[in-house]
Amino acid sequence: MTEIKTDPKNTYQELATVIVAKQASIIGEKLAFEKAWRVEGVRVDSKGRVVQLAEPQVETLGRLIDEYARLSGESAVKFSQQAVDSILQKNPDLPLPEQLKKGYSPMEHFLASF
Amino acid sequence: MFPSNISLSATALFLIGSGAWVFISYLRSLKAPAVGGQNQTLRYFAFFLLGIGVASSIWALGSFLVESNPTLAGFTYPLGLLCGGIGLAYFTRVGVNLVIPRYEKLIFWLFMVGNILSAAAGFIDPVVPSRTAAGVVVWNISYSRGINVMFIGAAITIFNLALFSLEALKVKSRILKIRAIVICGALIFYMGGGLAHNIVATPGQTILADITTAVGAALILIAVRLPQLARQLKLIKNE
């Protein structure tokens, strides 16, 4: 199997990779990778590194978190926030999906959407 | 127009209007997808409102048919229960999706199958509604059936309210917290009044149940339009 290297300049791929890794440590590699493969626009190699995120990358990253949230709810969002924390400290102005913003609540997001 | 026809029609209009508004919001969110999704929750909420809206419309239609065709009017009772039950199953999906998404499909389909089976029983032995001299439609639901529907409906409503309130407690925005509280209040009134129709025995009790249901539906409309109303009344600046 040809291994594709993660583009080190792509911060969104980095964020997605650490989210997949965090989920792998919680729900197991097999399920975490399977979930990521299901997300349209996300390509993950056999080691769990996200090698491609379709544009717009913010939305694709949001869909990846949603996929994990479908399995384990709000805890998946919280673990994703924890996983990306150090990367975001280096990139404070990076546009983010709603779930990665501070103080995100799924209920608040729902109630604000109509 | 008779009192029952007015209250049932008003209830139906409030709910269909609310459901249409939320469904349009859902369609808009598809064109400009909200970052991070959660659109499915909005879709479930729209289906809930449209489900109970269609149920109320069917019962309103039944109230118009009581004199001309009471047998046909009787069939609107289980048909409305079926549509309302589908709507309620979608509301369950909203709460479960937010709190325990892993069980969303399982719980949803359990509720759907239960709802279809209980509605089917209603078609086998339909009620024959009548109108009192005061113009109130009395559905003549047997005591045992009424009690069954009442308890099952109350249990599902309490389950939904518990899930919804649990998540609503975490909301920080003032206007959204009020919106969540109004939705919970609306559900208590609508379901309370709606389920009471299954056990009421007198025209007075029926009118009270009709009014309670209509108040619940009006509260849902208020909850759905709350940010716009608050802005118009200048209660919020830019939340």
mmCIF file of N, CA, C and O in Angstrom, chain A residues 58-59 62-63 66 69-74 78 96-99 103-114, chain B residues 21-22 25 33-38 40-42 45 98 101-102 164 167-168 170-173 176 179-180 183 224:
data_model
loop_
_atom_site.group_PDB
_atom_site.id
_atom_site.type_symbol
_atom_site.label_atom_id
_atom_site.label_comp_id
_atom_site.label_asym_id
_atom_site.label_seq_id
_atom_site.Cartn_x
_atom_site.Cartn_y
_atom_site.Cartn_z
ATOM 1 N N VAL A 58 -12.815 23.880 6.435
ATOM 2 C CA VAL A 58 -13.462 24.108 7.746
ATOM 3 C C VAL A 58 -14.718 23.245 7.861
ATOM 4 O O VAL A 58 -14.964 22.602 8.879
ATOM 5 N N GLU A 59 -15.490 23.220 6.765
ATOM 6 C CA GLU A 59 -16.736 22.424 6.780
ATOM 7 C C GLU A 59 -16.448 20.936 6.844
ATOM 8 O O GLU A 59 -17.125 20.183 7.552
ATOM 9 N N GLY A 62 -15.577 20.006 10.220
ATOM 10 C CA GLY A 62 -16.807 19.987 11.019
ATOM 11 C C GLY A 62 -17.564 18.681 10.838
ATOM 12 O O GLY A 62 -18.080 18.099 11.788
ATOM 13 N N ARG A 63 -17.595 18.204 9.584
ATOM 14 C CA ARG A 63 -18.302 16.935 9.300
ATOM 15 C C ARG A 63 -17.610 15.754 9.975
ATOM 16 O O ARG A 63 -18.249 14.809 10.418
ATOM 17 N N ASP A 66 -18.635 15.827 13.504
ATOM 18 C CA ASP A 66 -20.042 15.374 13.546
ATOM 19 C C ASP A 66 -20.143 13.862 13.499
ATOM 20 O O ASP A 66 -20.976 13.258 14.173
ATOM 21 N N ALA A 69 -19.353 12.608 16.724
ATOM 22 C CA ALA A 69 -20.415 13.003 17.673
ATOM 23 C C ALA A 69 -21.645 12.119 17.529
ATOM 24 O O ALA A 69 -22.373 11.894 18.491
ATOM 25 N N ARG A 70 -21.863 11.600 16.307
ATOM 26 C CA ARG A 70 -23.002 10.696 16.095
ATOM 27 C C ARG A 70 -22.829 9.415 16.905
ATOM 28 O O ARG A 70 -23.797 8.777 17.290
ATOM 29 N N LEU A 71 -21.590 9.059 17.166
ATOM 30 C CA LEU A 71 -21.310 7.838 17.925
ATOM 31 C C LEU A 71 -21.329 8.103 19.433
ATOM 32 O O LEU A 71 -21.938 7.366 20.193
ATOM 33 N N SER A 72 -20.649 9.167 19.838
ATOM 34 C CA SER A 72 -20.512 9.351 21.296
ATOM 35 C C SER A 72 -20.948 10.724 21.795
ATOM 36 O O SER A 72 -20.609 11.109 22.920
ATOM 37 N N GLY A 73 -21.691 11.442 20.975
ATOM 38 C CA GLY A 73 -22.308 12.684 21.435
ATOM 39 C C GLY A 73 -21.332 13.793 21.764
ATOM 40 O O GLY A 73 -20.252 13.895 21.169
ATOM 41 N N GLU A 74 -21.741 14.581 22.751
ATOM 42 C CA GLU A 74 -20.985 15.795 23.076
ATOM 43 C C GLU A 74 -19.564 15.480 23.539
ATOM 44 O O GLU A 74 -18.657 16.297 23.378
ATOM 45 N N LYS A 78 -15.965 17.409 22.902
ATOM 46 C CA LYS A 78 -15.041 17.845 23.958
ATOM 47 C C LYS A 78 -13.643 17.270 23.744
ATOM 48 O O LYS A 78 -12.649 17.972 23.889
ATOM 49 N N LEU A 96 -12.540 28.379 12.359
ATOM 50 C CA LEU A 96 -12.803 27.034 12.879
ATOM 51 C C LEU A 96 -14.256 26.612 12.680
ATOM 52 O O LEU A 96 -15.148 27.466 12.623
ATOM 53 N N PRO A 97 -14.499 25.291 12.628
ATOM 54 C CA PRO A 97 -15.899 24.847 12.661
ATOM 55 C C PRO A 97 -16.499 25.182 14.025
ATOM 56 O O PRO A 97 -15.753 25.306 15.008
ATOM 57 N N GLU A 98 -17.819 25.326 14.055
ATOM 58 C CA GLU A 98 -18.500 25.725 15.301
ATOM 59 C C GLU A 98 -18.076 24.877 16.494
ATOM 60 O O GLU A 98 -17.868 25.371 17.595
ATOM 61 N N GLN A 99 -17.948 23.562 16.246
ATOM 62 C CA GLN A 99 -17.689 22.645 17.367
ATOM 63 C C GLN A 99 -16.353 22.890 18.054
ATOM 64 O O GLN A 99 -16.179 22.511 19.204
ATOM 65 N N GLY A 103 -16.771 27.397 24.130
ATOM 66 C CA GLY A 103 -18.150 27.540 24.611
ATOM 67 C C GLY A 103 -19.199 26.952 23.703
ATOM 68 O O GLY A 103 -20.381 27.261 23.833
ATOM 69 N N TYR A 104 -18.783 26.085 22.756
ATOM 70 C CA TYR A 104 -19.758 25.500 21.834
ATOM 71 C C TYR A 104 -20.719 24.561 22.572
ATOM 72 O O TYR A 104 -20.303 23.764 23.404
ATOM 73 N N SER A 105 -21.995 24.693 22.279
ATOM 74 C CA SER A 105 -22.992 23.777 22.838
ATOM 75 C C SER A 105 -23.919 23.357 21.696
ATOM 76 O O SER A 105 -24.456 24.217 20.987
ATOM 77 N N PRO A 106 -24.099 22.032 21.486
ATOM 78 C CA PRO A 106 -24.953 21.586 20.382
ATOM 79 C C PRO A 106 -26.379 22.131 20.489
ATOM 80 O O PRO A 106 -26.992 22.479 19.483
ATOM 81 N N MET A 107 -26.891 22.211 21.730
ATOM 82 C CA MET A 107 -28.251 22.726 21.931
ATOM 83 C C MET A 107 -28.312 24.206 21.538
ATOM 84 O O MET A 107 -29.270 24.645 20.887
ATOM 85 N N GLU A 108 -27.296 24.956 21.923
ATOM 86 C CA GLU A 108 -27.255 26.385 21.599
ATOM 87 C C GLU A 108 -27.195 26.567 20.077
ATOM 88 O O GLU A 108 -27.880 27.425 19.516
ATOM 89 N N HIS A 109 -26.397 25.747 19.444
ATOM 90 C CA HIS A 109 -26.252 25.794 17.987
ATOM 91 C C HIS A 109 -27.597 25.490 17.320
ATOM 92 O O HIS A 109 -28.015 26.177 16.386
ATOM 93 N N PHE A 110 -28.295 24.472 17.852
ATOM 94 C CA PHE A 110 -29.614 24.100 17.313
ATOM 95 C C PHE A 110 -30.615 25.231 17.517
ATOM 96 O O PHE A 110 -31.320 25.634 16.583
ATOM 97 N N LEU A 111 -30.662 25.761 18.760
ATOM 98 C CA LEU A 111 -31.655 26.804 19.067
ATOM 99 C C LEU A 111 -31.408 28.094 18.280
ATOM 100 O O LEU A 111 -32.333 28.863 18.045
ATOM 101 N N ALA A 112 -30.170 28.305 17.878
ATOM 102 C CA ALA A 112 -29.850 29.533 17.134
ATOM 103 C C ALA A 112 -30.064 29.368 15.635
ATOM 104 O O ALA A 112 -29.933 30.337 14.886
ATOM 105 N N SER A 113 -30.416 28.141 15.209
ATOM 106 C CA SER A 113 -30.415 27.892 13.762
ATOM 107 C C SER A 113 -31.772 28.125 13.078
ATOM 108 O O SER A 113 -31.911 27.884 11.896
ATOM 109 N N PHE A 114 -32.781 28.584 13.823
ATOM 110 C CA PHE A 114 -34.067 28.851 13.155
ATOM 111 C C PHE A 114 -34.674 30.144 13.649
ATOM 112 O O PHE A 114 -34.176 30.748 14.576
ATOM 113 N N TRP B 21 -41.856 27.462 9.075
ATOM 114 C CA TRP B 21 -40.756 28.399 9.345
ATOM 115 C C TRP B 21 -39.459 27.634 9.624
ATOM 116 O O TRP B 21 -38.395 27.944 9.085
ATOM 117 N N VAL B 22 -39.555 26.620 10.471
ATOM 118 C CA VAL B 22 -38.357 25.846 10.836
ATOM 119 C C VAL B 22 -37.853 25.064 9.622
ATOM 120 O O VAL B 22 -36.645 24.981 9.388
ATOM 121 N N SER B 25 -35.949 27.310 7.443
ATOM 122 C CA SER B 25 -34.619 27.539 8.040
ATOM 123 C C SER B 25 -33.695 26.368 7.715
ATOM 124 O O SER B 25 -32.519 26.554 7.421
ATOM 125 N N PRO B 33 -24.383 25.759 4.253
ATOM 126 C CA PRO B 33 -24.286 24.857 5.403
ATOM 127 C C PRO B 33 -23.587 25.487 6.593
ATOM 128 O O PRO B 33 -22.523 26.069 6.449
ATOM 129 N N ALA B 34 -24.261 25.385 7.734
ATOM 130 C CA ALA B 34 -23.666 25.895 8.970
ATOM 131 C C ALA B 34 -22.416 25.086 9.238
ATOM 132 O O ALA B 34 -22.424 23.874 9.111
ATOM 133 N N VAL B 35 -21.359 25.750 9.586
ATOM 134 C CA VAL B 35 -20.115 25.046 9.838
ATOM 135 C C VAL B 35 -20.333 24.099 11.004
ATOM 136 O O VAL B 35 -20.776 24.509 12.071
ATOM 137 N N GLY B 36 -20.060 22.848 10.744
ATOM 138 C CA GLY B 36 -20.202 21.882 11.833
ATOM 139 C C GLY B 36 -21.500 21.116 11.803
ATOM 140 O O GLY B 36 -21.701 20.211 12.582
ATOM 141 N N GLY B 37 -22.384 21.453 10.897
ATOM 142 C CA GLY B 37 -23.586 20.649 10.710
ATOM 143 C C GLY B 37 -24.630 20.818 11.777
ATOM 144 O O GLY B 37 -24.975 21.927 12.128
ATOM 145 N N GLN B 38 -25.156 19.721 12.311
ATOM 146 C CA GLN B 38 -26.298 19.676 13.227
ATOM 147 C C GLN B 38 -27.577 20.019 12.492
ATOM 148 O O GLN B 38 -28.599 20.249 13.102
ATOM 149 N N GLN B 40 -29.378 18.060 10.856
ATOM 150 C CA GLN B 40 -30.372 16.999 11.011
ATOM 151 C C GLN B 40 -31.267 17.274 12.205
ATOM 152 O O GLN B 40 -32.452 16.955 12.180
ATOM 153 N N THR B 41 -30.744 17.895 13.251
ATOM 154 C CA THR B 41 -31.552 18.214 14.430
ATOM 155 C C THR B 41 -32.656 19.203 14.042
ATOM 156 O O THR B 41 -33.796 19.076 14.486
ATOM 157 N N LEU B 42 -32.290 20.157 13.200
ATOM 158 C CA LEU B 42 -33.259 21.154 12.736
ATOM 159 C C LEU B 42 -34.349 20.482 11.894
ATOM 160 O O LEU B 42 -35.536 20.804 12.012
ATOM 161 N N PHE B 45 -36.719 18.662 14.138
ATOM 162 C CA PHE B 45 -37.608 19.585 14.834
ATOM 163 C C PHE B 45 -38.718 20.068 13.884
ATOM 164 O O PHE B 45 -39.882 20.182 14.293
ATOM 165 N N LEU B 98 -29.105 15.031 20.611
ATOM 166 C CA LEU B 98 -28.261 15.973 21.342
ATOM 167 C C LEU B 98 -27.586 15.333 22.562
ATOM 168 O O LEU B 98 -26.503 15.726 22.948
ATOM 169 N N PRO B 101 -26.648 10.329 21.049
ATOM 170 C CA PRO B 101 -26.860 10.079 19.615
ATOM 171 C C PRO B 101 -26.701 8.623 19.200
ATOM 172 O O PRO B 101 -27.283 8.191 18.216
ATOM 173 N N ARG B 102 -25.913 7.859 19.979
ATOM 174 C CA ARG B 102 -25.693 6.453 19.657
ATOM 175 C C ARG B 102 -27.021 5.675 19.584
ATOM 176 O O ARG B 102 -27.157 4.733 18.826
ATOM 177 N N PHE B 164 -34.629 17.220 26.614
ATOM 178 C CA PHE B 164 -34.534 18.584 26.072
ATOM 179 C C PHE B 164 -34.090 19.567 27.165
ATOM 180 O O PHE B 164 -33.214 20.398 26.942
ATOM 181 N N GLU B 167 -30.309 19.439 28.196
ATOM 182 C CA GLU B 167 -29.406 20.166 27.303
ATOM 183 C C GLU B 167 -29.659 21.670 27.381
ATOM 184 O O GLU B 167 -28.724 22.463 27.278
ATOM 185 N N ALA B 168 -30.927 22.054 27.570
ATOM 186 C CA ALA B 168 -31.273 23.484 27.613
ATOM 187 C C ALA B 168 -30.606 24.184 28.798
ATOM 188 O O ALA B 168 -30.296 25.378 28.726
ATOM 189 N N LYS B 170 -27.701 23.984 29.714
ATOM 190 C CA LYS B 170 -26.317 24.368 29.390
ATOM 191 C C LYS B 170 -26.249 25.596 28.494
ATOM 192 O O LYS B 170 -25.171 26.122 28.249
ATOM 193 N N VAL B 171 -27.409 26.036 27.995
ATOM 194 C CA VAL B 171 -27.425 27.176 27.068
ATOM 195 C C VAL B 171 -27.080 28.469 27.812
ATOM 196 O O VAL B 171 -27.623 28.730 28.886
ATOM 197 N N LYS B 172 -26.168 29.252 27.231
ATOM 198 C CA LYS B 172 -25.721 30.484 27.916
ATOM 199 C C LYS B 172 -26.460 31.727 27.415
ATOM 200 O O LYS B 172 -26.748 32.625 28.185
ATOM 201 N N SER B 173 -26.761 31.768 26.117
ATOM 202 C CA SER B 173 -27.430 32.943 25.562
ATOM 203 C C SER B 173 -28.820 33.104 26.188
ATOM 204 O O SER B 173 -29.601 32.153 26.240
ATOM 205 N N LEU B 176 -31.795 32.467 23.807
ATOM 206 C CA LEU B 176 -31.925 31.052 23.437
ATOM 207 C C LEU B 176 -32.406 30.214 24.621
ATOM 208 O O LEU B 176 -33.125 29.229 24.448
ATOM 209 N N ARG B 179 -35.985 30.757 24.695
ATOM 210 C CA ARG B 179 -36.583 29.969 23.608
ATOM 211 C C ARG B 179 -36.754 28.509 24.032
ATOM 212 O O ARG B 179 -37.807 27.908 23.802
ATOM 213 N N ALA B 180 -35.727 27.959 24.673
ATOM 214 C CA ALA B 180 -35.793 26.558 25.125
ATOM 215 C C ALA B 180 -36.886 26.388 26.184
ATOM 216 O O ALA B 180 -37.646 25.410 26.147
ATOM 217 N N ILE B 183 -40.270 26.506 24.538
ATOM 218 C CA ILE B 183 -40.542 25.242 23.825
ATOM 219 C C ILE B 183 -40.993 24.171 24.831
ATOM 220 O O ILE B 183 -41.960 23.441 24.588
ATOM 221 N N VAL B 224 -40.729 29.852 18.163
ATOM 222 C CA VAL B 224 -40.085 29.812 16.849
ATOM 223 C C VAL B 224 -39.747 31.225 16.357
ATOM 224 O O VAL B 224 -38.715 31.453 15.755
#
